[in-house]
Amino acid sequence: MVKKVIPLVADADAVVTPSSGNVFTDLGFDPGEAAVMGLRADLIARLRVLVQAEGWTQAQAAERFGIAQSRVSDLLRGKWEKFSLDMLITLAARAGRKIELAVA
């Protein structure tokens, strides 16, 4: 099968703005709220990778995390708005992960 490559055409009027390092800050959220949202998104991604790396079924992950299988489904689908930062830290700790917070 031959793939057709379509060249990208740059918009001459486009302006590229460098990222601050936090997409939520870039979207205009308050710096404090953006920091929490960024941490939540990162923890969700790490927990999803953990479940996949361990080869856990949703039922096994639910047992390990101490939550319902439906909540694991939300976690694996990246529905970070359904999880507080506290809950995500708790889930990571229940999975045996060490949690560290660094302020730079």
PDB file of C-alpha atoms in Angstrom, residues 31-101:
ATOM      1  CA  PRO A  31      -2.178  30.085  37.190  1.00  0.00           C
ATOM      2  CA  GLY A  32      -3.228  28.214  40.348  1.00  0.00           C
ATOM      3  CA  GLU A  33      -6.109  26.443  38.633  1.00  0.00           C
ATOM      4  CA  ALA A  34      -3.913  25.683  35.602  1.00  0.00           C
ATOM      5  CA  ALA A  35      -1.295  24.079  37.863  1.00  0.00           C
ATOM      6  CA  VAL A  36      -3.876  21.781  39.480  1.00  0.00           C
ATOM      7  CA  MET A  37      -5.398  20.894  36.115  1.00  0.00           C
ATOM      8  CA  GLY A  38      -1.946  20.084  34.744  1.00  0.00           C
ATOM      9  CA  LEU A  39      -1.164  17.826  37.705  1.00  0.00           C
ATOM     10  CA  ARG A  40      -4.492  16.039  37.320  1.00  0.00           C
ATOM     11  CA  ALA A  41      -3.938  15.471  33.603  1.00  0.00           C
ATOM     12  CA  ASP A  42      -0.415  14.162  34.247  1.00  0.00           C
ATOM     13  CA  LEU A  43      -1.540  11.764  36.994  1.00  0.00           C
ATOM     14  CA  ILE A  44      -4.404  10.424  34.850  1.00  0.00           C
ATOM     15  CA  ALA A  45      -1.949   9.738  32.019  1.00  0.00           C
ATOM     16  CA  ARG A  46       0.512   8.020  34.363  1.00  0.00           C
ATOM     17  CA  LEU A  47      -2.186   5.852  35.930  1.00  0.00           C
ATOM     18  CA  ARG A  48      -3.449   4.847  32.483  1.00  0.00           C
ATOM     19  CA  VAL A  49       0.099   3.847  31.469  1.00  0.00           C
ATOM     20  CA  LEU A  50       0.466   1.883  34.732  1.00  0.00           C
ATOM     21  CA  VAL A  51      -2.726  -0.108  34.108  1.00  0.00           C
ATOM     22  CA  GLN A  52      -1.630  -0.893  30.560  1.00  0.00           C
ATOM     23  CA  ALA A  53       1.955  -1.768  31.562  1.00  0.00           C
ATOM     24  CA  GLU A  54       0.761  -4.120  34.308  1.00  0.00           C
ATOM     25  CA  GLY A  55      -1.734  -5.701  31.932  1.00  0.00           C
ATOM     26  CA  TRP A  56      -4.560  -5.235  34.421  1.00  0.00           C
ATOM     27  CA  THR A  57      -8.144  -5.653  33.347  1.00  0.00           C
ATOM     28  CA  GLN A  58     -10.494  -2.910  34.460  1.00  0.00           C
ATOM     29  CA  ALA A  59     -11.758  -5.236  37.198  1.00  0.00           C
ATOM     30  CA  GLN A  60      -8.203  -5.896  38.428  1.00  0.00           C
ATOM     31  CA  ALA A  61      -7.376  -2.199  38.381  1.00  0.00           C
ATOM     32  CA  ALA A  62     -10.588  -1.437  40.269  1.00  0.00           C
ATOM     33  CA  GLU A  63      -9.635  -3.930  42.970  1.00  0.00           C
ATOM     34  CA  ARG A  64      -6.101  -2.537  43.216  1.00  0.00           C
ATOM     35  CA  PHE A  65      -7.302   1.082  43.346  1.00  0.00           C
ATOM     36  CA  GLY A  66     -10.247   0.337  45.642  1.00  0.00           C
ATOM     37  CA  ILE A  67     -12.791   1.916  43.296  1.00  0.00           C
ATOM     38  CA  ALA A  68     -15.641   0.714  41.087  1.00  0.00           C
ATOM     39  CA  GLN A  69     -14.869  -0.632  37.618  1.00  0.00           C
ATOM     40  CA  SER A  70     -16.887   2.201  36.091  1.00  0.00           C
ATOM     41  CA  ARG A  71     -14.472   4.682  37.695  1.00  0.00           C
ATOM     42  CA  VAL A  72     -11.538   2.795  36.159  1.00  0.00           C
ATOM     43  CA  SER A  73     -13.276   3.149  32.802  1.00  0.00           C
ATOM     44  CA  ASP A  74     -13.475   6.916  33.353  1.00  0.00           C
ATOM     45  CA  LEU A  75      -9.793   6.948  34.303  1.00  0.00           C
ATOM     46  CA  LEU A  76      -8.722   4.998  31.214  1.00  0.00           C
ATOM     47  CA  ARG A  77     -10.792   7.245  28.968  1.00  0.00           C
ATOM     48  CA  GLY A  78      -8.954  10.274  30.344  1.00  0.00           C
ATOM     49  CA  LYS A  79     -11.988  11.858  31.962  1.00  0.00           C
ATOM     50  CA  TRP A  80      -9.850  13.897  34.321  1.00  0.00           C
ATOM     51  CA  GLU A  81     -12.712  16.250  35.192  1.00  0.00           C
ATOM     52  CA  LYS A  82     -14.267  13.376  37.167  1.00  0.00           C
ATOM     53  CA  PHE A  83     -11.247  13.022  39.479  1.00  0.00           C
ATOM     54  CA  SER A  84      -9.932  15.433  42.077  1.00  0.00           C
ATOM     55  CA  LEU A  85      -6.199  15.805  42.542  1.00  0.00           C
ATOM     56  CA  ASP A  86      -6.614  14.219  45.990  1.00  0.00           C
ATOM     57  CA  MET A  87      -8.309  11.147  44.507  1.00  0.00           C
ATOM     58  CA  LEU A  88      -5.668  10.718  41.812  1.00  0.00           C
ATOM     59  CA  ILE A  89      -2.899  10.903  44.415  1.00  0.00           C
ATOM     60  CA  THR A  90      -4.777   8.330  46.500  1.00  0.00           C
ATOM     61  CA  LEU A  91      -5.099   5.988  43.506  1.00  0.00           C
ATOM     62  CA  ALA A  92      -1.401   6.277  42.712  1.00  0.00           C
ATOM     63  CA  ALA A  93      -0.517   5.535  46.353  1.00  0.00           C
ATOM     64  CA  ARG A  94      -2.871   2.534  46.405  1.00  0.00           C
ATOM     65  CA  ALA A  95      -1.055   1.248  43.317  1.00  0.00           C
ATOM     66  CA  GLY A  96       2.188   1.391  45.269  1.00  0.00           C
ATOM     67  CA  ARG A  97       3.579   4.501  43.633  1.00  0.00           C
ATOM     68  CA  LYS A  98       5.585   7.051  45.585  1.00  0.00           C
ATOM     69  CA  ILE A  99       4.170  10.560  45.286  1.00  0.00           C
ATOM     70  CA  GLU A 100       6.485  13.567  45.371  1.00  0.00           C
ATOM     71  CA  LEU A 101       5.691  17.231  44.893  1.00  0.00           C
TER      72      LEU A 101
END
